[in-house]
């Protein structure tokens, strides 16, 4: 089965003050680069959905397949749909939705979740200590139904209501750690939010093949305070 990861990175990031896709994670890599590496190590094809600050994100990530959502202001679901269209064209059997501001995910967790899908499960999501997390995994048929949803829903979570999501407990706090405010970033990394350095300063390895950084001890320790946000 072909798994395609859709990294949602189109939003305005008003609270953070910087495009979240471009924020430095660890080792000089951006949030988006770290996630692309992690999903790639789990055997996924990768699609990043961008909108606000699209040109800057493209320039920073030349090796990642990026899809621009011209209607990003319509909400997260519109970005998920844009990603699904590209994933279906790429022959996806499973699609994984993941927000760009949750970069601490482990490749081993992804491998376990993809394995849990099997041939009969239509939708699953991880949970850490009882809190629902990301990514959300859908079979192609479930994703096609999601794509057809209407009724004024703008958030992905809202569109998923009514869909039976099998919850999978995991030991990875990265599935719930959401770095979406300057205060959270500073608590985890010890500095104010900052942008990752330009690609030429990170060497010539592509975003999808560079080894992903491991979640740091501060990241794991902080997960309790921000789980499920």
PDB file of N, CA and C in Angstrom, residues 81-176:
ATOM      1  N   UNK A  81      -8.012  19.167   1.435  1.00  0.00           N
ATOM      2  CA  UNK A  81      -8.561  18.763   0.136  1.00  0.00           C
ATOM      3  C   UNK A  81      -7.525  18.965  -0.968  1.00  0.00           C
ATOM      4  N   UNK A  82      -6.816  20.094  -0.939  1.00  0.00           N
ATOM      5  CA  UNK A  82      -5.770  20.329  -1.939  1.00  0.00           C
ATOM      6  C   UNK A  82      -4.702  19.246  -1.863  1.00  0.00           C
ATOM      7  N   UNK A  83      -4.346  18.855  -0.645  1.00  0.00           N
ATOM      8  CA  UNK A  83      -3.373  17.782  -0.480  1.00  0.00           C
ATOM      9  C   UNK A  83      -3.891  16.452  -0.963  1.00  0.00           C
ATOM     10  N   UNK A  84      -5.170  16.174  -0.701  1.00  0.00           N
ATOM     11  CA  UNK A  84      -5.758  14.905  -1.145  1.00  0.00           C
ATOM     12  C   UNK A  84      -5.768  14.792  -2.658  1.00  0.00           C
ATOM     13  N   UNK A  85      -6.081  15.874  -3.343  1.00  0.00           N
ATOM     14  CA  UNK A  85      -6.096  15.836  -4.806  1.00  0.00           C
ATOM     15  C   UNK A  85      -4.730  15.405  -5.330  1.00  0.00           C
ATOM     16  N   UNK A  86      -3.678  15.986  -4.773  1.00  0.00           N
ATOM     17  CA  UNK A  86      -2.322  15.631  -5.193  1.00  0.00           C
ATOM     18  C   UNK A  86      -1.975  14.203  -4.789  1.00  0.00           C
ATOM     19  N   UNK A  87      -2.433  13.781  -3.607  1.00  0.00           N
ATOM     20  CA  UNK A  87      -2.148  12.426  -3.140  1.00  0.00           C
ATOM     21  C   UNK A  87      -2.830  11.384  -4.010  1.00  0.00           C
ATOM     22  N   UNK A  88      -4.066  11.647  -4.422  1.00  0.00           N
ATOM     23  CA  UNK A  88      -4.772  10.710  -5.294  1.00  0.00           C
ATOM     24  C   UNK A  88      -4.059  10.600  -6.641  1.00  0.00           C
ATOM     25  N   UNK A  89      -3.592  11.731  -7.165  1.00  0.00           N
ATOM     26  CA  UNK A  89      -2.845  11.706  -8.422  1.00  0.00           C
ATOM     27  C   UNK A  89      -1.568  10.885  -8.282  1.00  0.00           C
ATOM     28  N   UNK A  90      -1.030  10.875  -7.068  1.00  0.00           N
ATOM     29  CA  UNK A  90       0.204  10.137  -6.796  1.00  0.00           C
ATOM     30  C   UNK A  90      -0.055   8.662  -6.505  1.00  0.00           C
ATOM     31  N   UNK A  91      -1.318   8.237  -6.561  1.00  0.00           N
ATOM     32  CA  UNK A  91      -1.651   6.828  -6.360  1.00  0.00           C
ATOM     33  C   UNK A  91      -1.758   6.398  -4.915  1.00  0.00           C
ATOM     34  N   UNK A  92      -2.146   7.311  -4.022  1.00  0.00           N
ATOM     35  CA  UNK A  92      -2.202   6.988  -2.593  1.00  0.00           C
ATOM     36  C   UNK A  92      -3.257   5.933  -2.287  1.00  0.00           C
ATOM     37  N   UNK A  93      -2.872   4.962  -1.458  1.00  0.00           N
ATOM     38  CA  UNK A  93      -3.817   4.022  -0.869  1.00  0.00           C
ATOM     39  C   UNK A  93      -4.200   4.460   0.540  1.00  0.00           C
ATOM     40  N   UNK A  94      -3.268   5.155   1.213  1.00  0.00           N
ATOM     41  CA  UNK A  94      -3.478   5.710   2.548  1.00  0.00           C
ATOM     42  C   UNK A  94      -2.992   7.147   2.531  1.00  0.00           C
ATOM     43  N   UNK A  95      -3.746   8.053   3.143  1.00  0.00           N
ATOM     44  CA  UNK A  95      -3.277   9.425   3.303  1.00  0.00           C
ATOM     45  C   UNK A  95      -3.142   9.718   4.790  1.00  0.00           C
ATOM     46  N   UNK A  96      -2.095  10.459   5.138  1.00  0.00           N
ATOM     47  CA  UNK A  96      -1.832  10.845   6.517  1.00  0.00           C
ATOM     48  C   UNK A  96      -1.842  12.365   6.584  1.00  0.00           C
ATOM     49  N   UNK A  97      -2.667  12.925   7.457  1.00  0.00           N
ATOM     50  CA  UNK A  97      -2.747  14.378   7.630  1.00  0.00           C
ATOM     51  C   UNK A  97      -1.975  14.767   8.886  1.00  0.00           C
ATOM     52  N   UNK A  98      -1.085  15.770   8.741  1.00  0.00           N
ATOM     53  CA  UNK A  98      -0.297  16.167   9.899  1.00  0.00           C
ATOM     54  C   UNK A  98      -0.010  17.664   9.860  1.00  0.00           C
ATOM     55  N   UNK A  99      -0.256  18.398  10.958  1.00  0.00           N
ATOM     56  CA  UNK A  99       0.042  19.827  10.999  1.00  0.00           C
ATOM     57  C   UNK A  99       1.546  20.071  11.073  1.00  0.00           C
ATOM     58  N   UNK A 100       2.015  21.119  10.410  1.00  0.00           N
ATOM     59  CA  UNK A 100       3.447  21.403  10.366  1.00  0.00           C
ATOM     60  C   UNK A 100       3.990  21.827  11.721  1.00  0.00           C
ATOM     61  N   UNK A 101       3.122  22.299  12.632  1.00  0.00           N
ATOM     62  CA  UNK A 101       3.613  22.752  13.929  1.00  0.00           C
ATOM     63  C   UNK A 101       3.708  21.627  14.958  1.00  0.00           C
ATOM     64  N   UNK A 102       3.751  20.374  14.491  1.00  0.00           N
ATOM     65  CA  UNK A 102       3.945  19.218  15.369  1.00  0.00           C
ATOM     66  C   UNK A 102       5.118  18.388  14.842  1.00  0.00           C
ATOM     67  N   UNK A 103       6.362  18.931  14.931  1.00  0.00           N
ATOM     68  CA  UNK A 103       7.505  18.302  14.252  1.00  0.00           C
ATOM     69  C   UNK A 103       8.230  17.224  15.041  1.00  0.00           C
ATOM     70  N   UNK A 104       7.775  16.892  16.255  1.00  0.00           N
ATOM     71  CA  UNK A 104       8.520  15.967  17.105  1.00  0.00           C
ATOM     72  C   UNK A 104       8.151  14.506  16.897  1.00  0.00           C
ATOM     73  N   UNK A 105       7.355  14.230  15.925  1.00  0.00           N
ATOM     74  CA  UNK A 105       6.881  12.875  15.626  1.00  0.00           C
ATOM     75  C   UNK A 105       8.049  11.932  15.335  1.00  0.00           C
ATOM     76  N   UNK A 106       7.914  10.661  15.716  1.00  0.00           N
ATOM     77  CA  UNK A 106       8.948   9.655  15.470  1.00  0.00           C
ATOM     78  C   UNK A 106       8.577   8.774  14.278  1.00  0.00           C
ATOM     79  N   UNK A 107       9.579   8.418  13.499  1.00  0.00           N
ATOM     80  CA  UNK A 107       9.348   7.538  12.347  1.00  0.00           C
ATOM     81  C   UNK A 107       8.834   6.173  12.790  1.00  0.00           C
ATOM     82  N   UNK A 108       9.316   5.675  13.921  1.00  0.00           N
ATOM     83  CA  UNK A 108       8.864   4.365  14.404  1.00  0.00           C
ATOM     84  C   UNK A 108       7.374   4.382  14.722  1.00  0.00           C
ATOM     85  N   UNK A 109       6.873   5.510  15.223  1.00  0.00           N
ATOM     86  CA  UNK A 109       5.438   5.651  15.485  1.00  0.00           C
ATOM     87  C   UNK A 109       4.653   5.574  14.184  1.00  0.00           C
ATOM     88  N   UNK A 110       5.135   6.273  13.172  1.00  0.00           N
ATOM     89  CA  UNK A 110       4.461   6.251  11.867  1.00  0.00           C
ATOM     90  C   UNK A 110       4.399   4.845  11.300  1.00  0.00           C
ATOM     91  N   UNK A 111       5.495   4.127  11.392  1.00  0.00           N
ATOM     92  CA  UNK A 111       5.520   2.767  10.858  1.00  0.00           C
ATOM     93  C   UNK A 111       4.483   1.895  11.552  1.00  0.00           C
ATOM     94  N   UNK A 112       4.353   2.053  12.864  1.00  0.00           N
ATOM     95  CA  UNK A 112       3.361   1.272  13.613  1.00  0.00           C
ATOM     96  C   UNK A 112       1.938   1.636  13.210  1.00  0.00           C
ATOM     97  N   UNK A 113       1.693   2.928  13.005  1.00  0.00           N
ATOM     98  CA  UNK A 113       0.351   3.362  12.623  1.00  0.00           C
ATOM     99  C   UNK A 113      -0.023   2.863  11.234  1.00  0.00           C
ATOM    100  N   UNK A 114       0.910   2.943  10.305  1.00  0.00           N
ATOM    101  CA  UNK A 114       0.638   2.466   8.944  1.00  0.00           C
ATOM    102  C   UNK A 114       0.375   0.961   8.952  1.00  0.00           C
ATOM    103  N   UNK A 115       1.141   0.240   9.744  1.00  0.00           N
ATOM    104  CA  UNK A 115       0.928  -1.204   9.855  1.00  0.00           C
ATOM    105  C   UNK A 115      -0.445  -1.512  10.436  1.00  0.00           C
ATOM    106  N   UNK A 116      -0.881  -0.677  11.376  1.00  0.00           N
ATOM    107  CA  UNK A 116      -2.182  -0.899  12.020  1.00  0.00           C
ATOM    108  C   UNK A 116      -3.349  -0.691  11.069  1.00  0.00           C
ATOM    109  N   UNK A 117      -3.144   0.076   9.997  1.00  0.00           N
ATOM    110  CA  UNK A 117      -4.226   0.299   9.037  1.00  0.00           C
ATOM    111  C   UNK A 117      -4.676  -1.005   8.400  1.00  0.00           C
ATOM    112  N   UNK A 118      -3.721  -1.833   7.999  1.00  0.00           N
ATOM    113  CA  UNK A 118      -4.089  -3.091   7.361  1.00  0.00           C
ATOM    114  C   UNK A 118      -4.954  -2.878   6.140  1.00  0.00           C
ATOM    115  N   UNK A 119      -5.790  -3.875   5.840  1.00  0.00           N
ATOM    116  CA  UNK A 119      -6.669  -3.802   4.679  1.00  0.00           C
ATOM    117  C   UNK A 119      -8.118  -3.501   5.050  1.00  0.00           C
ATOM    118  N   UNK A 120      -8.449  -3.582   6.334  1.00  0.00           N
ATOM    119  CA  UNK A 120      -9.856  -3.466   6.717  1.00  0.00           C
ATOM    120  C   UNK A 120     -10.183  -2.196   7.510  1.00  0.00           C
ATOM    121  N   UNK A 121      -9.179  -1.507   8.034  1.00  0.00           N
ATOM    122  CA  UNK A 121      -9.419  -0.311   8.835  1.00  0.00           C
ATOM    123  C   UNK A 121      -9.457   0.913   7.930  1.00  0.00           C
ATOM    124  N   UNK A 122     -10.440   1.772   8.136  1.00  0.00           N
ATOM    125  CA  UNK A 122     -10.597   2.945   7.264  1.00  0.00           C
ATOM    126  C   UNK A 122      -9.983   4.212   7.827  1.00  0.00           C
ATOM    127  N   UNK A 123      -9.892   4.315   9.156  1.00  0.00           N
ATOM    128  CA  UNK A 123      -9.410   5.565   9.731  1.00  0.00           C
ATOM    129  C   UNK A 123      -8.849   5.312  11.127  1.00  0.00           C
ATOM    130  N   UNK A 124      -7.649   5.850  11.401  1.00  0.00           N
ATOM    131  CA  UNK A 124      -7.081   5.731  12.737  1.00  0.00           C
ATOM    132  C   UNK A 124      -6.377   7.038  13.110  1.00  0.00           C
ATOM    133  N   UNK A 125      -6.189   7.216  14.406  1.00  0.00           N
ATOM    134  CA  UNK A 125      -5.362   8.314  14.894  1.00  0.00           C
ATOM    135  C   UNK A 125      -4.664   7.852  16.171  1.00  0.00           C
ATOM    136  N   UNK A 126      -3.478   8.359  16.429  1.00  0.00           N
ATOM    137  CA  UNK A 126      -2.772   7.972  17.649  1.00  0.00           C
ATOM    138  C   UNK A 126      -3.301   8.728  18.853  1.00  0.00           C
ATOM    139  N   UNK A 127      -3.040   8.173  20.036  1.00  0.00           N
ATOM    140  CA  UNK A 127      -3.306   8.906  21.260  1.00  0.00           C
ATOM    141  C   UNK A 127      -2.136   8.686  22.212  1.00  0.00           C
ATOM    142  N   UNK A 128      -1.827   9.734  22.976  1.00  0.00           N
ATOM    143  CA  UNK A 128      -0.756   9.653  23.966  1.00  0.00           C
ATOM    144  C   UNK A 128      -1.343   9.981  25.321  1.00  0.00           C
ATOM    145  N   UNK A 129      -1.273   9.018  26.228  1.00  0.00           N
ATOM    146  CA  UNK A 129      -1.838   9.164  27.572  1.00  0.00           C
ATOM    147  C   UNK A 129      -3.288   9.647  27.511  1.00  0.00           C
ATOM    148  N   UNK A 130      -4.031   9.088  26.578  1.00  0.00           N
ATOM    149  CA  UNK A 130      -5.458   9.385  26.457  1.00  0.00           C
ATOM    150  C   UNK A 130      -5.809  10.580  25.612  1.00  0.00           C
ATOM    151  N   UNK A 131      -4.815  11.405  25.220  1.00  0.00           N
ATOM    152  CA  UNK A 131      -5.077  12.606  24.421  1.00  0.00           C
ATOM    153  C   UNK A 131      -4.974  12.270  22.935  1.00  0.00           C
ATOM    154  N   UNK A 132      -5.966  12.660  22.111  1.00  0.00           N
ATOM    155  CA  UNK A 132      -5.908  12.379  20.680  1.00  0.00           C
ATOM    156  C   UNK A 132      -4.808  13.182  20.005  1.00  0.00           C
ATOM    157  N   UNK A 133      -4.133  12.553  19.049  1.00  0.00           N
ATOM    158  CA  UNK A 133      -3.017  13.217  18.393  1.00  0.00           C
ATOM    159  C   UNK A 133      -3.054  13.120  16.887  1.00  0.00           C
ATOM    160  N   UNK A 134      -1.918  13.397  16.296  1.00  0.00           N
ATOM    161  CA  UNK A 134      -1.717  13.346  14.851  1.00  0.00           C
ATOM    162  C   UNK A 134      -0.464  12.529  14.559  1.00  0.00           C
ATOM    163  N   UNK A 135      -0.415  11.963  13.327  1.00  0.00           N
ATOM    164  CA  UNK A 135      -1.277  12.210  12.167  1.00  0.00           C
ATOM    165  C   UNK A 135      -2.577  11.415  12.221  1.00  0.00           C
ATOM    166  N   UNK A 136      -3.525  11.866  11.407  1.00  0.00           N
ATOM    167  CA  UNK A 136      -4.740  11.106  11.163  1.00  0.00           C
ATOM    168  C   UNK A 136      -4.551  10.349   9.864  1.00  0.00           C
ATOM    169  N   UNK A 137      -4.816   9.056   9.897  1.00  0.00           N
ATOM    170  CA  UNK A 137      -4.641   8.200   8.720  1.00  0.00           C
ATOM    171  C   UNK A 137      -5.996   7.772   8.184  1.00  0.00           C
ATOM    172  N   UNK A 138      -6.190   7.938   6.884  1.00  0.00           N
ATOM    173  CA  UNK A 138      -7.424   7.523   6.225  1.00  0.00           C
ATOM    174  C   UNK A 138      -7.109   6.626   5.043  1.00  0.00           C
ATOM    175  N   UNK A 139      -7.949   5.605   4.863  1.00  0.00           N
ATOM    176  CA  UNK A 139      -7.865   4.830   3.625  1.00  0.00           C
ATOM    177  C   UNK A 139      -8.284   5.721   2.464  1.00  0.00           C
ATOM    178  N   UNK A 140      -7.998   5.294   1.262  1.00  0.00           N
ATOM    179  CA  UNK A 140      -8.365   6.109   0.117  1.00  0.00           C
ATOM    180  C   UNK A 140      -9.871   6.331   0.047  1.00  0.00           C
ATOM    181  N   UNK A 141     -10.637   5.279   0.319  1.00  0.00           N
ATOM    182  CA  UNK A 141     -12.095   5.432   0.230  1.00  0.00           C
ATOM    183  C   UNK A 141     -12.607   6.417   1.281  1.00  0.00           C
ATOM    184  N   UNK A 142     -12.046   6.364   2.495  1.00  0.00           N
ATOM    185  CA  UNK A 142     -12.454   7.307   3.530  1.00  0.00           C
ATOM    186  C   UNK A 142     -12.036   8.729   3.173  1.00  0.00           C
ATOM    187  N   UNK A 143     -10.852   8.865   2.589  1.00  0.00           N
ATOM    188  CA  UNK A 143     -10.375  10.192   2.176  1.00  0.00           C
ATOM    189  C   UNK A 143     -11.248  10.764   1.064  1.00  0.00           C
ATOM    190  N   UNK A 144     -11.688   9.913   0.153  1.00  0.00           N
ATOM    191  CA  UNK A 144     -12.565  10.385  -0.927  1.00  0.00           C
ATOM    192  C   UNK A 144     -13.891  10.880  -0.377  1.00  0.00           C
ATOM    193  N   UNK A 145     -14.406  10.220   0.659  1.00  0.00           N
ATOM    194  CA  UNK A 145     -15.640  10.697   1.289  1.00  0.00           C
ATOM    195  C   UNK A 145     -15.403  12.031   1.994  1.00  0.00           C
ATOM    196  N   UNK A 146     -14.260  12.154   2.631  1.00  0.00           N
ATOM    197  CA  UNK A 146     -13.930  13.407   3.296  1.00  0.00           C
ATOM    198  C   UNK A 146     -13.844  14.548   2.292  1.00  0.00           C
ATOM    199  N   UNK A 147     -13.279  14.267   1.139  1.00  0.00           N
ATOM    200  CA  UNK A 147     -13.129  15.299   0.104  1.00  0.00           C
ATOM    201  C   UNK A 147     -14.476  15.831  -0.348  1.00  0.00           C
ATOM    202  N   UNK A 148     -15.496  14.999  -0.317  1.00  0.00           N
ATOM    203  CA  UNK A 148     -16.813  15.410  -0.801  1.00  0.00           C
ATOM    204  C   UNK A 148     -17.665  16.103   0.251  1.00  0.00           C
ATOM    205  N   UNK A 149     -17.152  16.220   1.476  1.00  0.00           N
ATOM    206  CA  UNK A 149     -17.949  16.843   2.533  1.00  0.00           C
ATOM    207  C   UNK A 149     -18.150  18.324   2.252  1.00  0.00           C
ATOM    208  N   UNK A 150     -19.317  18.820   2.606  1.00  0.00           N
ATOM    209  CA  UNK A 150     -19.593  20.253   2.466  1.00  0.00           C
ATOM    210  C   UNK A 150     -20.369  20.713   3.694  1.00  0.00           C
ATOM    211  N   UNK A 151     -21.090  21.786   3.573  1.00  0.00           N
ATOM    212  CA  UNK A 151     -21.893  22.258   4.695  1.00  0.00           C
ATOM    213  C   UNK A 151     -21.218  23.327   5.522  1.00  0.00           C
ATOM    214  N   UNK A 152     -20.233  23.998   4.941  1.00  0.00           N
ATOM    215  CA  UNK A 152     -19.615  25.120   5.634  1.00  0.00           C
ATOM    216  C   UNK A 152     -18.566  24.752   6.653  1.00  0.00           C
ATOM    217  N   UNK A 153     -18.157  23.482   6.726  1.00  0.00           N
ATOM    218  CA  UNK A 153     -17.106  23.080   7.657  1.00  0.00           C
ATOM    219  C   UNK A 153     -15.762  23.569   7.134  1.00  0.00           C
ATOM    220  N   UNK A 154     -14.957  24.167   8.014  1.00  0.00           N
ATOM    221  CA  UNK A 154     -13.654  24.696   7.592  1.00  0.00           C
ATOM    222  C   UNK A 154     -12.478  23.973   8.231  1.00  0.00           C
ATOM    223  N   UNK A 155     -12.697  23.328   9.373  1.00  0.00           N
ATOM    224  CA  UNK A 155     -11.614  22.643  10.064  1.00  0.00           C
ATOM    225  C   UNK A 155     -11.620  21.157   9.747  1.00  0.00           C
ATOM    226  N   UNK A 156     -10.425  20.573   9.648  1.00  0.00           N
ATOM    227  CA  UNK A 156     -10.314  19.147   9.393  1.00  0.00           C
ATOM    228  C   UNK A 156     -11.002  18.345  10.496  1.00  0.00           C
ATOM    229  N   UNK A 157     -10.790  18.743  11.749  1.00  0.00           N
ATOM    230  CA  UNK A 157     -11.406  18.015  12.861  1.00  0.00           C
ATOM    231  C   UNK A 157     -12.928  18.011  12.732  1.00  0.00           C
ATOM    232  N   UNK A 158     -13.499  19.129  12.307  1.00  0.00           N
ATOM    233  CA  UNK A 158     -14.943  19.192  12.139  1.00  0.00           C
ATOM    234  C   UNK A 158     -15.435  18.261  11.052  1.00  0.00           C
ATOM    235  N   UNK A 159     -14.675  18.180   9.964  1.00  0.00           N
ATOM    236  CA  UNK A 159     -15.068  17.315   8.852  1.00  0.00           C
ATOM    237  C   UNK A 159     -14.974  15.841   9.218  1.00  0.00           C
ATOM    238  N   UNK A 160     -14.139  15.531  10.202  1.00  0.00           N
ATOM    239  CA  UNK A 160     -13.956  14.136  10.606  1.00  0.00           C
ATOM    240  C   UNK A 160     -15.035  13.646  11.559  1.00  0.00           C
ATOM    241  N   UNK A 161     -15.843  14.572  12.076  1.00  0.00           N
ATOM    242  CA  UNK A 161     -16.910  14.158  12.992  1.00  0.00           C
ATOM    243  C   UNK A 161     -17.868  13.221  12.273  1.00  0.00           C
ATOM    244  N   UNK A 162     -18.222  12.172  12.948  1.00  0.00           N
ATOM    245  CA  UNK A 162     -19.100  11.187  12.340  1.00  0.00           C
ATOM    246  C   UNK A 162     -18.346  10.054  11.676  1.00  0.00           C
ATOM    247  N   UNK A 163     -17.038  10.233  11.486  1.00  0.00           N
ATOM    248  CA  UNK A 163     -16.223   9.175  10.916  1.00  0.00           C
ATOM    249  C   UNK A 163     -15.635   8.355  12.062  1.00  0.00           C
ATOM    250  N   UNK A 164     -15.697   7.046  11.954  1.00  0.00           N
ATOM    251  CA  UNK A 164     -15.220   6.183  13.026  1.00  0.00           C
ATOM    252  C   UNK A 164     -13.692   6.100  12.969  1.00  0.00           C
ATOM    253  N   UNK A 165     -13.040   6.777  13.910  1.00  0.00           N
ATOM    254  CA  UNK A 165     -11.579   6.782  13.983  1.00  0.00           C
ATOM    255  C   UNK A 165     -11.129   5.802  15.065  1.00  0.00           C
ATOM    256  N   UNK A 166     -10.391   4.807  14.662  1.00  0.00           N
ATOM    257  CA  UNK A 166      -9.840   3.868  15.636  1.00  0.00           C
ATOM    258  C   UNK A 166      -8.663   4.534  16.339  1.00  0.00           C
ATOM    259  N   UNK A 167      -8.684   4.568  17.673  1.00  0.00           N
ATOM    260  CA  UNK A 167      -7.625   5.206  18.450  1.00  0.00           C
ATOM    261  C   UNK A 167      -6.537   4.176  18.766  1.00  0.00           C
ATOM    262  N   UNK A 168      -5.290   4.556  18.504  1.00  0.00           N
ATOM    263  CA  UNK A 168      -4.146   3.684  18.730  1.00  0.00           C
ATOM    264  C   UNK A 168      -3.252   4.314  19.800  1.00  0.00           C
ATOM    265  N   UNK A 169      -3.146   3.728  21.000  1.00  0.00           N
ATOM    266  CA  UNK A 169      -2.245   4.281  22.021  1.00  0.00           C
ATOM    267  C   UNK A 169      -0.790   4.136  21.583  1.00  0.00           C
ATOM    268  N   UNK A 170      -0.008   5.195  21.750  1.00  0.00           N
ATOM    269  CA  UNK A 170       1.416   5.170  21.423  1.00  0.00           C
ATOM    270  C   UNK A 170       2.197   5.778  22.573  1.00  0.00           C
ATOM    271  N   UNK A 171       3.500   5.524  22.597  1.00  0.00           N
ATOM    272  CA  UNK A 171       4.371   6.053  23.647  1.00  0.00           C
ATOM    273  C   UNK A 171       5.166   7.259  23.159  1.00  0.00           C
ATOM    274  N   UNK A 172       4.705   7.886  22.114  1.00  0.00           N
ATOM    275  CA  UNK A 172       5.407   9.000  21.478  1.00  0.00           C
ATOM    276  C   UNK A 172       4.695  10.319  21.802  1.00  0.00           C
ATOM    277  N   UNK A 173       5.264  11.160  22.689  1.00  0.00           N
ATOM    278  CA  UNK A 173       4.600  12.429  23.004  1.00  0.00           C
ATOM    279  C   UNK A 173       4.538  13.375  21.822  1.00  0.00           C
ATOM    280  N   UNK A 174       5.357  13.103  20.784  1.00  0.00           N
ATOM    281  CA  UNK A 174       5.343  13.957  19.606  1.00  0.00           C
ATOM    282  C   UNK A 174       4.015  13.994  18.879  1.00  0.00           C
ATOM    283  N   UNK A 175       3.140  13.030  19.129  1.00  0.00           N
ATOM    284  CA  UNK A 175       1.846  13.018  18.446  1.00  0.00           C
ATOM    285  C   UNK A 175       0.891  14.061  19.016  1.00  0.00           C
ATOM    286  N   UNK A 176       1.218  14.615  20.194  1.00  0.00           N
ATOM    287  CA  UNK A 176       0.330  15.614  20.796  1.00  0.00           C
ATOM    288  C   UNK A 176       1.013  16.963  21.047  1.00  0.00           C
TER     289      UNK A 176
END
